[in-house]
Amino acid sequence: MKLRILIVDDELLARRRLTTMLRDIVDVEIVGEAADGDVALDLVREKAPDVVLLDIKMPGRNGFDLLPLLEGPDIPVIIFVTAFNHYAVRAFEVSAVDYLLKPVAFDRMREALERARATLRSRDAQSRIAEMAEVLSALRDNPGIEPQGAVLEREFWVQRRGEYVRVPIAQIEWVGAERDYVRLHAGNDAYLMRETMNRIEERLDPATFIRVHRSALVRRQIITAIRQAGYGALKVVLSNGTEVSVGRTYAPGIRDLLNRKSSIDC
């Protein structure tokens, strides 16, 4: 990603040095320069830079005075560039991503910009996740979209490694509970989803999935065997070899399934 950079320093020579240095760094664009905090604030609002290289000691509004005036979700990443090392602690307290001492070494500048780039990527990813979550919530909960009564899902969208992944219901073999989550088992993949078993059961077609335990749902068509597990306990065996315990509450339903299968086979 190309970084759009605003340089803020009251010294013309310092701004020229930074400009010269940035020309030798790929994927950066200087969108403006300012010699004081007031002009810098106007340029931030006008140019919307990704990064501000910000001096601290300036006439009028200094670097720290400027920060509280930056508002909105797209405030730029701040890298302080100063000749004074005793401001470092305060700089990080106000969430600056780096603190460069003049004269700035080329490698330190490049390192600081990579940190800024990583911060922006992380911010974008979190924003996309939040937006997707809102969309999915609206699609699920809006009564103007969903018909009245139970809504049977065709797919789930599951958060995984910073993105939302589509999991078609047709690929799910069984569902297991894990505390406040459920795990969707689909072939060689498993997806952890924040949901309750009761809610998942309501969203799945009962003609396709059967509850076999308070912590397990399985796809009916891939049950290949029902096995005694001792002391009257049962297990269902799935076509992939997975064995899932049957809870006592759900055993009558499994026995009924077994009887119906037997009558069909006869």
XYZ file of N, CA and C in Angstrom:
798
model
N 0.835 -1.190 0.000
C 0.000 0.000 0.000
C 0.877 1.249 0.000
N 0.466 2.249 -0.757
C 1.221 3.505 -0.794
C 0.819 4.363 0.395
N 1.814 4.886 1.104
C 1.576 5.749 2.254
C 1.538 7.207 1.816
N 0.472 7.897 2.175
C 0.339 9.326 1.895
C 0.805 10.074 3.147
N 1.858 10.871 2.997
C 2.563 11.428 4.150
C 2.477 12.952 4.184
N 2.207 13.465 5.385
C 2.252 14.902 5.642
C 3.438 15.184 6.558
N 4.272 16.146 6.172
C 5.448 16.530 6.965
C 5.129 17.812 7.731
N 5.325 17.770 9.051
C 5.039 18.939 9.888
C 6.283 19.274 10.708
N 6.924 20.396 10.380
C 8.132 20.833 11.090
C 8.303 22.323 10.833
N 8.649 23.072 11.874
C 8.785 24.514 11.684
C 10.082 24.904 10.987
N 11.032 23.959 10.853
C 12.310 24.251 10.208
C 12.277 23.818 8.741
N 12.494 24.754 7.841
C 12.484 24.461 6.411
C 13.536 23.420 6.056
N 14.732 23.537 6.623
C 15.803 22.597 6.315
C 15.424 21.182 6.744
N 14.776 21.057 7.890
C 14.355 19.734 8.362
C 13.324 19.131 7.417
N 12.400 19.940 6.923
C 11.392 19.436 5.986
C 12.048 18.990 4.692
N 13.044 19.747 4.222
C 13.732 19.374 2.979
C 14.490 18.057 3.142
N 15.107 17.875 4.292
C 15.837 16.624 4.532
C 14.888 15.428 4.524
N 13.741 15.587 5.163
C 12.770 14.491 5.178
C 12.235 14.219 3.772
N 11.978 15.282 3.023
C 11.486 15.120 1.653
C 12.492 14.359 0.802
N 13.752 14.707 0.908
C 14.810 14.032 0.148
C 14.900 12.563 0.538
N 14.812 12.283 1.820
C 14.898 10.909 2.294
C 13.719 10.075 1.795
N 12.534 10.641 1.830
C 11.337 9.899 1.435
C 11.325 9.577 -0.053
N 12.021 10.370 -0.857
C 12.081 10.090 -2.297
C 12.759 8.759 -2.585
N 13.593 8.300 -1.673
C 14.318 7.042 -1.869
C 13.610 5.849 -1.233
N 12.406 6.055 -0.747
C 11.630 4.967 -0.145
C 10.430 4.691 -1.039
N 10.244 3.440 -1.406
C 9.176 3.085 -2.345
C 7.809 3.177 -1.668
N 6.799 3.404 -2.496
C 5.401 3.413 -2.065
C 5.099 4.467 -1.012
N 5.667 5.644 -1.171
C 5.285 6.771 -0.321
C 4.992 7.973 -1.218
N 4.096 8.818 -0.753
C 3.731 10.035 -1.484
C 3.589 11.171 -0.476
N 4.307 12.254 -0.701
C 4.204 13.421 0.175
C 3.019 14.261 -0.294
N 2.009 14.401 0.566
C 0.796 15.119 0.167
C 0.791 16.565 0.652
N 1.776 16.941 1.476
C 1.819 18.321 1.933
C 2.867 18.545 3.002
N 3.137 19.832 3.267
C 4.065 20.239 4.321
C 3.425 21.357 5.130
N 3.768 21.394 6.419
C 3.272 22.463 7.281
C 4.370 22.879 8.245
N 4.405 24.179 8.562
C 5.423 24.704 9.466
C 4.885 24.950 10.871
N 3.578 24.739 11.069
C 3.011 24.911 12.409
C 1.764 24.042 12.556
N 1.283 23.942 13.785
C 0.170 23.052 14.080
C -1.134 23.450 13.428
N -1.405 24.741 13.305
C -2.666 25.187 12.717
C -2.769 24.808 11.242
N -1.693 25.066 10.497
C -1.682 24.682 9.076
C -1.742 23.164 8.946
N -1.040 22.473 9.828
C -1.053 21.011 9.798
C -2.465 20.473 9.984
N -3.213 21.048 10.920
C -4.586 20.600 11.163
C -5.453 20.782 9.927
N -5.308 21.920 9.260
C -6.069 22.162 8.028
C -5.706 21.143 6.951
N -4.410 20.831 6.826
C -3.971 19.888 5.795
C -4.425 18.466 6.102
N -4.444 18.097 7.370
C -4.943 16.764 7.732
C -6.397 16.624 7.305
N -7.182 17.646 7.561
C -8.602 17.595 7.191
C -8.798 17.633 5.683
N -7.922 18.357 4.975
C -8.057 18.494 3.523
C -7.480 17.307 2.766
N -6.290 16.858 3.166
C -5.560 15.844 2.403
C -5.783 14.418 2.903
N -6.244 14.259 4.158
C -6.442 12.937 4.759
C -5.215 12.038 4.590
N -4.059 12.456 5.107
C -2.854 11.627 4.968
C -2.953 10.346 5.797
N -2.186 9.344 5.396
C -2.094 8.113 6.187
C -1.169 8.301 7.380
N -0.096 9.066 7.163
C 0.953 9.230 8.172
C 1.307 10.708 8.295
N 1.530 11.148 9.529
C 2.058 12.492 9.766
C 3.413 12.361 10.444
N 4.451 12.914 9.796
C 5.771 13.035 10.419
C 5.751 14.351 11.180
N 5.716 14.270 12.500
C 5.351 15.422 13.317
C 6.468 15.849 14.268
N 6.896 17.093 14.116
C 7.824 17.687 15.084
C 7.044 18.020 16.361
N 7.750 18.135 17.469
C 7.075 18.435 18.736
C 7.155 19.917 19.074
N 8.363 20.450 19.130
C 8.535 21.852 19.524
C 8.387 22.755 18.306
N 7.244 23.456 18.251
C 6.973 24.398 17.169
C 6.322 25.631 17.777
N 6.456 26.769 17.134
C 5.786 27.972 17.651
C 4.271 27.813 17.582
N 3.576 28.395 18.560
C 2.127 28.265 18.585
C 1.723 26.884 19.057
N 0.917 26.199 18.265
C 0.430 24.866 18.622
C 1.524 23.831 18.382
N 1.980 23.132 19.441
C 3.038 22.137 19.255
C 2.447 20.786 18.862
N 3.323 19.815 18.674
C 2.872 18.510 18.206
C 1.864 17.846 19.116
N 2.093 17.908 20.434
C 1.160 17.296 21.378
C -0.184 18.027 21.404
N -0.160 19.339 21.212
C -1.409 20.106 21.182
C -2.271 19.730 19.981
N -1.620 19.314 18.903
C -2.342 18.995 17.671
C -3.152 17.701 17.793
N -2.611 16.718 18.498
C -3.205 15.381 18.496
C -4.656 15.334 18.969
N -5.034 16.005 20.064
C -6.437 15.920 20.495
C -7.430 16.494 19.493
N -6.952 17.278 18.544
C -7.837 17.905 17.561
C -8.095 17.006 16.357
N -7.361 15.907 16.262
C -7.562 14.969 15.156
C -8.700 14.035 15.526
N -9.756 14.041 14.726
C -10.960 13.282 15.047
C -11.344 12.376 13.891
N -12.252 11.440 14.191
C -12.788 10.569 13.159
C -12.090 9.232 13.118
N -12.680 8.259 12.381
C -12.128 6.907 12.327
C -10.848 6.792 11.513
N -10.569 7.792 10.671
C -9.415 7.704 9.773
C -8.313 8.677 10.162
N -8.116 8.878 11.459
C -7.035 9.769 11.876
C -5.704 9.162 11.452
N -4.750 9.999 11.056
C -3.482 9.463 10.547
C -2.638 8.831 11.643
N -1.740 7.971 11.214
C -0.733 7.408 12.108
C 0.324 8.481 12.367
N 0.758 8.591 13.612
C 1.711 9.638 13.987
C 3.102 9.053 14.214
N 4.101 9.658 13.552
C 5.511 9.367 13.820
C 6.157 10.684 14.236
N 6.620 10.748 15.469
C 7.274 11.973 15.925
C 8.706 12.028 15.402
N 9.093 13.194 14.916
C 10.454 13.438 14.438
C 10.948 14.690 15.157
N 11.898 14.515 16.077
C 12.300 15.631 16.929
C 13.761 15.525 17.341
N 14.301 16.629 17.817
C 15.688 16.642 18.290
C 15.784 16.367 19.787
N 14.645 16.149 20.445
C 14.635 16.022 21.903
C 14.180 14.624 22.317
N 15.063 13.881 22.997
C 14.717 12.508 23.351
C 13.854 12.397 24.605
N 13.720 13.468 25.386
C 12.992 13.352 26.648
C 11.469 13.370 26.472
N 10.987 13.482 25.229
C 9.547 13.413 24.992
C 9.083 12.000 24.610
N 9.993 11.050 24.559
C 9.670 9.734 24.009
C 8.543 9.045 24.766
N 8.623 9.039 26.095
C 7.599 8.344 26.881
C 6.223 8.938 26.613
N 6.146 10.251 26.631
C 4.855 10.893 26.381
C 4.357 10.609 24.967
N 5.277 10.526 24.021
C 4.894 10.243 22.632
C 4.192 8.903 22.520
N 4.713 7.885 23.183
C 4.087 6.572 23.106
C 2.806 6.510 23.928
N 2.696 7.353 24.941
C 1.454 7.427 25.711
C 0.299 7.938 24.854
N 0.604 8.747 23.856
C -0.442 9.247 22.961
C -0.514 8.414 21.679
N 0.027 7.199 21.735
C -0.129 6.190 20.668
C 0.629 6.494 19.387
N 1.724 7.205 19.470
C 2.592 7.339 18.295
C 3.188 5.972 17.969
N 3.351 5.664 16.676
C 3.895 4.353 16.325
C 5.414 4.333 16.385
N 6.051 5.526 16.347
C 7.510 5.565 16.466
C 7.941 6.974 16.855
N 9.215 7.050 17.251
C 9.780 8.307 17.750
C 11.191 8.397 17.194
N 11.392 9.282 16.224
C 12.669 9.384 15.534
C 13.422 10.627 15.990
N 14.705 10.428 16.285
C 15.551 11.544 16.707
C 16.305 12.121 15.511
N 16.347 13.435 15.427
C 17.127 14.106 14.385
C 18.609 14.054 14.757
N 19.487 13.937 13.766
C 19.192 13.675 12.352
C 18.720 12.230 12.166
N 17.704 12.054 11.361
C 17.074 10.740 11.204
C 17.885 9.866 10.262
N 18.193 8.654 10.705
C 18.882 7.685 9.848
C 17.881 7.093 8.857
N 18.357 6.811 7.659
C 17.483 6.293 6.601
C 16.804 4.994 7.028
N 17.570 4.061 7.601
C 17.000 2.772 8.001
C 15.934 2.935 9.076
N 16.133 3.883 9.997
C 15.129 4.112 11.038
C 13.844 4.675 10.443
N 13.977 5.545 9.454
C 12.786 6.077 8.806
C 12.021 4.965 8.091
N 12.746 4.135 7.368
C 12.094 3.040 6.651
C 11.405 2.079 7.623
N 12.070 1.802 8.746
C 11.488 0.928 9.766
C 10.217 1.544 10.355
N 10.263 2.835 10.624
C 9.094 3.517 11.187
C 7.910 3.487 10.224
N 8.181 3.656 8.937
C 7.104 3.632 7.951
C 6.513 2.237 7.800
N 7.334 1.202 7.963
C 6.802 -0.163 7.931
C 5.886 -0.409 9.126
N 6.254 0.145 10.271
C 5.373 0.040 11.438
C 4.048 0.750 11.175
N 4.138 1.907 10.555
C 2.922 2.646 10.221
C 2.051 1.848 9.259
N 2.690 1.228 8.279
C 1.958 0.423 7.297
C 1.236 -0.740 7.982
N 1.939 -1.403 8.905
C 1.345 -2.529 9.634
C 0.170 -2.061 10.490
N 0.316 -0.898 11.111
C -0.773 -0.348 11.925
C -2.001 -0.059 11.078
N -1.800 0.501 9.898
C -2.918 0.817 9.010
C -3.598 -0.443 8.502
N -2.811 -1.473 8.172
C -3.406 -2.737 7.718
C -4.267 -3.342 8.823
N -3.746 -3.335 10.041
C -4.496 -3.880 11.169
C -5.788 -3.109 11.388
N -5.698 -1.788 11.286
C -6.884 -0.944 11.458
C -7.916 -1.238 10.378
N -7.461 -1.408 9.131
C -8.371 -1.703 8.025
C -9.039 -3.060 8.213
N -8.253 -4.052 8.656
C -8.800 -5.391 8.852
C -9.880 -5.382 9.921
N -9.614 -4.705 11.034
C -10.604 -4.639 12.106
C -11.856 -3.907 11.644
N -11.678 -2.883 10.831
C -12.825 -2.141 10.319
C -13.666 -3.016 9.399
N -13.000 -3.802 8.530
C -13.739 -4.681 7.619
C -14.499 -5.756 8.385
N -13.866 -6.300 9.429
C -14.532 -7.324 10.234
C -15.774 -6.744 10.900
N -15.635 -5.548 11.457
C -16.770 -4.912 12.123
C -17.903 -4.634 11.135
N -17.550 -4.165 9.933
C -18.565 -3.884 8.923
C -19.269 -5.165 8.489
N -18.501 -6.237 8.274
C -19.095 -7.502 7.871
C -20.013 -8.043 8.956
N -19.599 -7.910 10.209
C -20.423 -8.382 11.321
C -21.754 -7.645 11.356
N -21.724 -6.335 11.096
C -22.955 -5.554 11.079
C -23.874 -5.999 9.943
N -23.296 -6.255 8.773
C -24.094 -6.702 7.632
C -24.740 -8.046 7.918
N -23.955 -8.979 8.442
C -24.484 -10.308 8.731
C -25.559 -10.249 9.800
N -25.353 -9.415 10.802
C -26.348 -9.263 11.861
C -27.648 -8.699 11.302
N -27.529 -7.723 10.403
C -28.721 -7.127 9.809
C -29.475 -8.134 8.952
N -28.744 -8.932 8.182
C -29.380 -9.943 7.339
C -30.100 -10.992 8.172
N -29.531 -11.294 9.342
C -30.121 -12.325 10.201
C -31.323 -11.808 10.970
N -31.252 -10.560 11.435
C -32.231 -10.057 12.394
C -33.321 -9.178 11.799
N -33.152 -8.714 10.565
C -34.128 -7.798 9.983
C -35.410 -8.542 9.620
N -36.536 -8.252 10.280
C -37.769 -8.977 9.985
C -38.310 -8.682 8.601
N -37.865 -7.580 7.992
C -38.311 -7.278 6.639
C -37.639 -8.144 5.597
N -36.546 -8.802 5.977
C -35.825 -9.673 5.051
C -36.204 -11.128 5.269
N -36.303 -11.527 6.537
C -36.555 -12.926 6.846
C -38.051 -13.187 6.957
N -38.521 -14.357 6.528
C -39.913 -14.713 6.727
C -40.166 -14.999 8.194
N -41.443 -14.949 8.604
C -41.783 -15.261 9.978
C -41.556 -16.737 10.243
N -41.308 -17.062 11.528
C -41.047 -18.444 11.896
C -39.580 -18.761 11.819
N -39.260 -20.040 11.965
C -37.869 -20.475 11.974
C -37.218 -20.216 10.622
N -35.985 -19.774 10.670
C -35.226 -19.510 9.450
C -34.148 -20.570 9.320
N -34.216 -21.372 8.280
C -33.246 -22.433 8.070
C -32.128 -21.904 7.189
N -30.923 -22.021 7.686
C -29.772 -21.446 7.004
C -29.308 -22.322 5.845
N -28.745 -21.667 4.832
C -28.067 -22.377 3.753
C -26.558 -22.303 3.911
N -26.122 -21.372 4.753
C -24.687 -21.181 4.960
C -24.474 -20.434 6.266
N -23.291 -20.576 6.817
C -22.863 -19.770 7.950
C -21.657 -18.947 7.505
N -21.513 -17.775 8.100
C -20.311 -16.961 7.896
C -19.556 -16.933 9.208
N -18.323 -17.423 9.195
C -17.560 -17.638 10.417
C -16.291 -16.795 10.384
N -16.030 -16.079 11.482
C -14.805 -15.284 11.573
C -13.611 -16.205 11.769
N -12.583 -15.997 10.931
C -11.401 -16.861 10.986
C -10.181 -16.099 10.483
N -9.190 -15.939 11.352
C -7.928 -15.283 10.987
C -8.141 -13.918 10.322
N -8.956 -13.091 10.941
C -9.120 -11.734 10.454
C -10.040 -11.559 9.266
N -10.832 -12.578 8.922
C -11.775 -12.447 7.822
C -13.001 -13.304 8.118
N -14.059 -13.148 7.303
C -15.238 -13.985 7.429
C -15.223 -15.028 6.313
N -15.416 -16.282 6.704
C -15.355 -17.405 5.771
C -16.753 -17.996 5.603
N -17.133 -18.273 4.367
C -18.438 -18.884 4.080
C -18.360 -20.397 4.263
N -19.265 -20.937 5.058
C -19.330 -22.386 5.281
C -20.718 -22.865 4.850
N -20.849 -23.478 3.670
C -22.154 -23.970 3.223
C -22.673 -25.070 4.148
N -23.965 -25.048 4.441
C -24.566 -26.080 5.293
C -24.377 -27.460 4.671
N -24.397 -27.522 3.338
C -24.265 -28.811 2.651
C -22.936 -29.494 2.940
N -21.931 -28.740 3.396
C -20.619 -29.324 3.673
C -20.441 -29.730 5.133
N -21.356 -29.322 6.001
C -21.211 -29.596 7.431
C -21.634 -31.027 7.737
N -20.755 -31.778 8.397
C -21.035 -33.164 8.751
C -21.596 -33.290 10.162
N -21.003 -32.543 11.085
C -21.552 -32.521 12.435
C -21.102 -31.268 13.158
N -21.770 -30.973 14.258
C -21.506 -29.763 15.035
C -21.291 -30.159 16.489
N -20.202 -29.678 17.077
C -19.912 -29.970 18.477
C -19.824 -28.700 19.298
N -20.294 -28.744 20.538
C -20.256 -27.577 21.418
C -18.918 -27.485 22.131
N -18.416 -26.252 22.273
C -17.194 -25.981 23.036
C -17.409 -24.716 23.850
N -17.930 -24.895 25.068
C -18.248 -23.782 25.973
C -19.208 -22.804 25.300
N -18.767 -21.561 25.063
C -19.656 -20.560 24.467
C -19.623 -20.588 22.946
N -19.012 -21.614 22.379
C -18.852 -21.711 20.929
C -19.375 -23.060 20.439
N -19.515 -23.162 19.127
C -19.729 -24.455 18.480
C -18.654 -24.621 17.421
N -18.300 -25.866 17.151
C -17.323 -26.144 16.104
C -18.037 -26.861 14.967
N -17.974 -26.259 13.783
C -18.586 -26.833 12.587
C -17.559 -27.715 11.893
N -17.844 -29.000 11.793
C -16.927 -29.941 11.153
C -17.377 -30.154 9.712
N -16.506 -29.774 8.771
C -16.821 -29.862 7.346
C -15.628 -30.466 6.620
N -15.690 -31.752 6.330
C -14.563 -32.414 5.683
C -13.332 -32.359 6.557
N -12.226 -31.895 5.980
C -10.976 -31.788 6.736
C -10.866 -30.486 7.526
N -11.863 -29.624 7.417
C -11.827 -28.329 8.092
C -12.780 -28.300 9.281
N -12.458 -27.445 10.237
C -13.332 -27.207 11.383
C -13.339 -25.710 11.661
N -14.514 -25.162 11.920
C -14.676 -23.723 12.086
C -15.320 -23.436 13.438
N -14.662 -22.598 14.228
C -15.178 -22.228 15.542
C -16.075 -21.006 15.393
N -17.284 -21.121 15.925
C -18.294 -20.075 15.742
C -18.927 -19.754 17.092
N -19.069 -18.483 17.400
C -19.681 -18.085 18.669
C -21.200 -18.195 18.547
N -21.731 -19.284 19.069
C -23.162 -19.566 18.981
C -23.492 -20.678 19.968
N -24.747 -20.783 20.376
C -25.160 -21.868 21.266
C -25.684 -23.040 20.448
N -25.663 -24.229 21.040
C -26.174 -25.407 20.345
C -27.670 -25.267 20.075
N -28.410 -24.728 21.039
C -29.851 -24.585 20.838
C -30.154 -23.663 19.666
N -29.396 -22.581 19.557
C -29.617 -21.642 18.458
C -29.213 -22.269 17.124
N -28.109 -23.004 17.110
C -27.688 -23.690 15.885
C -28.744 -24.699 15.451
N -29.289 -25.438 16.415
C -30.313 -26.437 16.093
C -31.534 -25.785 15.456
N -31.910 -24.606 15.943
C -33.052 -23.889 15.376
C -32.797 -23.452 13.940
N -31.533 -23.215 13.613
C -31.193 -22.682 12.293
C -30.909 -23.770 11.264
N -30.850 -25.022 11.703
C -30.594 -26.137 10.796
C -31.872 -26.937 10.561
N -31.990 -27.514 9.388
C -33.168 -28.295 9.015
C -33.196 -29.600 9.818
N -34.255 -29.845 10.619
C -34.319 -31.084 11.401
C -34.432 -32.333 10.540
N -34.829 -32.160 9.286
C -34.859 -33.315 8.388
C -33.457 -33.697 7.932
N -32.492 -32.789 8.132
C -31.115 -33.030 7.705
C -30.202 -33.336 8.883
N -30.412 -32.659 10.008
C -29.552 -32.833 11.181
C -30.369 -33.336 12.367
N -29.753 -34.191 13.160
C -30.403 -34.721 14.349
C -29.539 -34.442 15.571
N -30.178 -34.017 16.640
C -29.475 -33.767 17.903
C -29.248 -35.116 18.579
N -28.001 -35.456 18.852
C -27.684 -36.740 19.481
C -27.163 -36.563 20.903
N -26.851 -35.342 21.255
C -26.278 -35.057 22.572
C -26.505 -33.573 22.827
N -26.491 -33.159 24.086
C -26.658 -31.726 24.346
C -25.528 -30.911 23.741
N -24.435 -31.583 23.381
C -23.298 -30.877 22.783
C -22.969 -31.387 21.381
N -23.930 -32.011 20.686
C -23.620 -32.518 19.340
C -24.865 -32.639 18.468
N -24.704 -32.216 17.217
C -25.672 -32.424 16.141
C -24.950 -33.132 15.009
N -25.618 -34.086 14.355
C -24.966 -34.788 13.245
C -25.894 -34.818 12.038
N -25.285 -34.923 10.864
C -26.053 -35.049 9.625
C -26.602 -36.470 9.536
N -27.905 -36.591 9.366
C -28.557 -37.900 9.377
C -27.988 -38.845 8.316
N -27.777 -38.305 7.106
C -27.433 -39.167 5.980
C -26.037 -39.769 6.066
N -25.178 -39.261 6.960
C -23.832 -39.835 7.042
C -23.653 -40.719 8.275
N -24.760 -40.993 8.992
C -24.693 -41.974 10.081
C -24.656 -43.364 9.449
N -23.563 -44.069 9.653
C -23.415 -45.401 9.048
C -23.614 -46.527 10.045
N -23.540 -46.216 11.339
C -23.721 -47.255 12.360
C -24.113 -46.614 13.679
N -24.832 -47.391 14.491
C -25.164 -46.994 15.856
C -24.620 -48.085 16.756
N -23.694 -47.712 17.615
C -22.898 -48.700 18.343
C -23.168 -48.629 19.842
N -23.257 -49.816 20.468
C -23.333 -49.881 21.922
C -21.967 -49.514 22.505
N -21.984 -48.648 23.541
C -20.724 -48.203 24.133
C -20.599 -48.625 25.587
N -21.412 -49.585 26.022
C -21.343 -50.073 27.399
C -22.314 -49.366 28.314
N -22.886 -50.129 29.267
C -23.826 -49.597 30.254
C -25.006 -48.891 29.593
N -25.430 -49.409 28.460
C -26.584 -48.857 27.771
C -26.317 -47.614 26.956
N -25.074 -47.136 26.960
C -24.729 -45.934 26.198
C -24.613 -46.253 24.714
N -24.827 -45.243 23.892
C -24.750 -45.411 22.442
C -23.771 -44.412 21.839
N -23.265 -44.767 20.677
C -22.484 -43.855 19.856
C -22.964 -43.984 18.427
N -22.991 -42.849 17.708
C -23.253 -42.923 16.279
C -21.917 -42.841 15.557
N -21.789 -43.638 14.518
C -20.567 -43.661 13.721
C -20.869 -42.995 12.384
N -20.062 -42.010 12.020
C -20.270 -41.281 10.778
C -19.453 -41.894 9.651
N -19.772 -41.530 8.438
C -19.119 -42.129 7.274
C -17.629 -41.839 7.218
N -17.171 -40.796 7.909
C -15.734 -40.491 7.932
C -15.012 -41.175 9.085
N -15.735 -42.017 9.829
C -15.131 -42.748 10.941
C -15.275 -42.077 12.289
N -15.753 -40.854 12.311
C -15.938 -40.149 13.582
C -17.031 -40.815 14.407
N -16.781 -40.981 15.706
C -17.776 -41.513 16.626
C -18.234 -40.399 17.556
N -19.546 -40.223 17.656
C -20.121 -39.161 18.480
C -21.022 -39.791 19.528
N -20.785 -39.451 20.784
C -21.579 -40.019 21.878
C -23.026 -39.546 21.804
N -23.937 -40.443 22.203
C -25.361 -40.136 22.251
C -25.757 -39.903 23.707
N -26.352 -38.771 24.003
C -26.803 -38.484 25.359
C -28.061 -39.262 25.690
N -28.276 -39.538 26.970
C -29.441 -40.325 27.381
C -30.749 -39.678 26.949
N -30.809 -38.367 27.017
C -32.031 -37.659 26.629
C -32.369 -37.881 25.166
N -31.327 -38.054 24.341
C -31.525 -38.158 22.894
C -31.496 -39.602 22.395
N -31.227 -40.553 23.287
C -31.140 -41.962 22.881
C -32.440 -42.482 22.275
N -33.622 -42.144 22.828
C -34.854 -42.637 22.201
C -34.994 -42.221 20.743
N -34.594 -41.001 20.424
C -34.671 -40.550 19.038
C -33.739 -41.333 18.136
N -32.555 -41.684 18.653
C -31.608 -42.469 17.866
C -32.127 -43.894 17.675
N -32.712 -44.461 18.739
C -33.278 -45.813 18.617
C -34.439 -45.811 17.627
N -35.231 -44.743 17.635
C -36.327 -44.625 16.680
C -35.781 -44.545 15.260
N -34.683 -43.803 15.091
C -34.033 -43.727 13.783
C -33.556 -45.103 13.347
N -32.986 -45.861 14.300
C -32.503 -47.207 14.002
C -33.655 -48.110 13.590
N -34.775 -48.020 14.310
C -35.932 -48.859 13.987
C -36.486 -48.528 12.613
N -36.537 -47.239 12.289
C -37.055 -46.846 10.981
C -36.137 -47.309 9.866
N -34.813 -47.236 10.121
C -33.862 -47.725 9.124
C -34.037 -49.228 8.926
N -34.271 -49.938 10.035
C -34.414 -51.390 9.953
C -35.659 -51.762 9.171
N -36.762 -51.031 9.402
C -38.003 -51.339 8.699
C -37.878 -51.042 7.210
N -37.108 -49.997 6.900
C -36.896 -49.669 5.483
C -36.058 -50.743 4.814
N -35.000 -51.202 5.528
C -34.121 -52.220 4.961
C -34.860 -53.533 4.741
N -35.839 -53.794 5.636
C -36.597 -55.031 5.487
C -37.536 -54.937 4.292
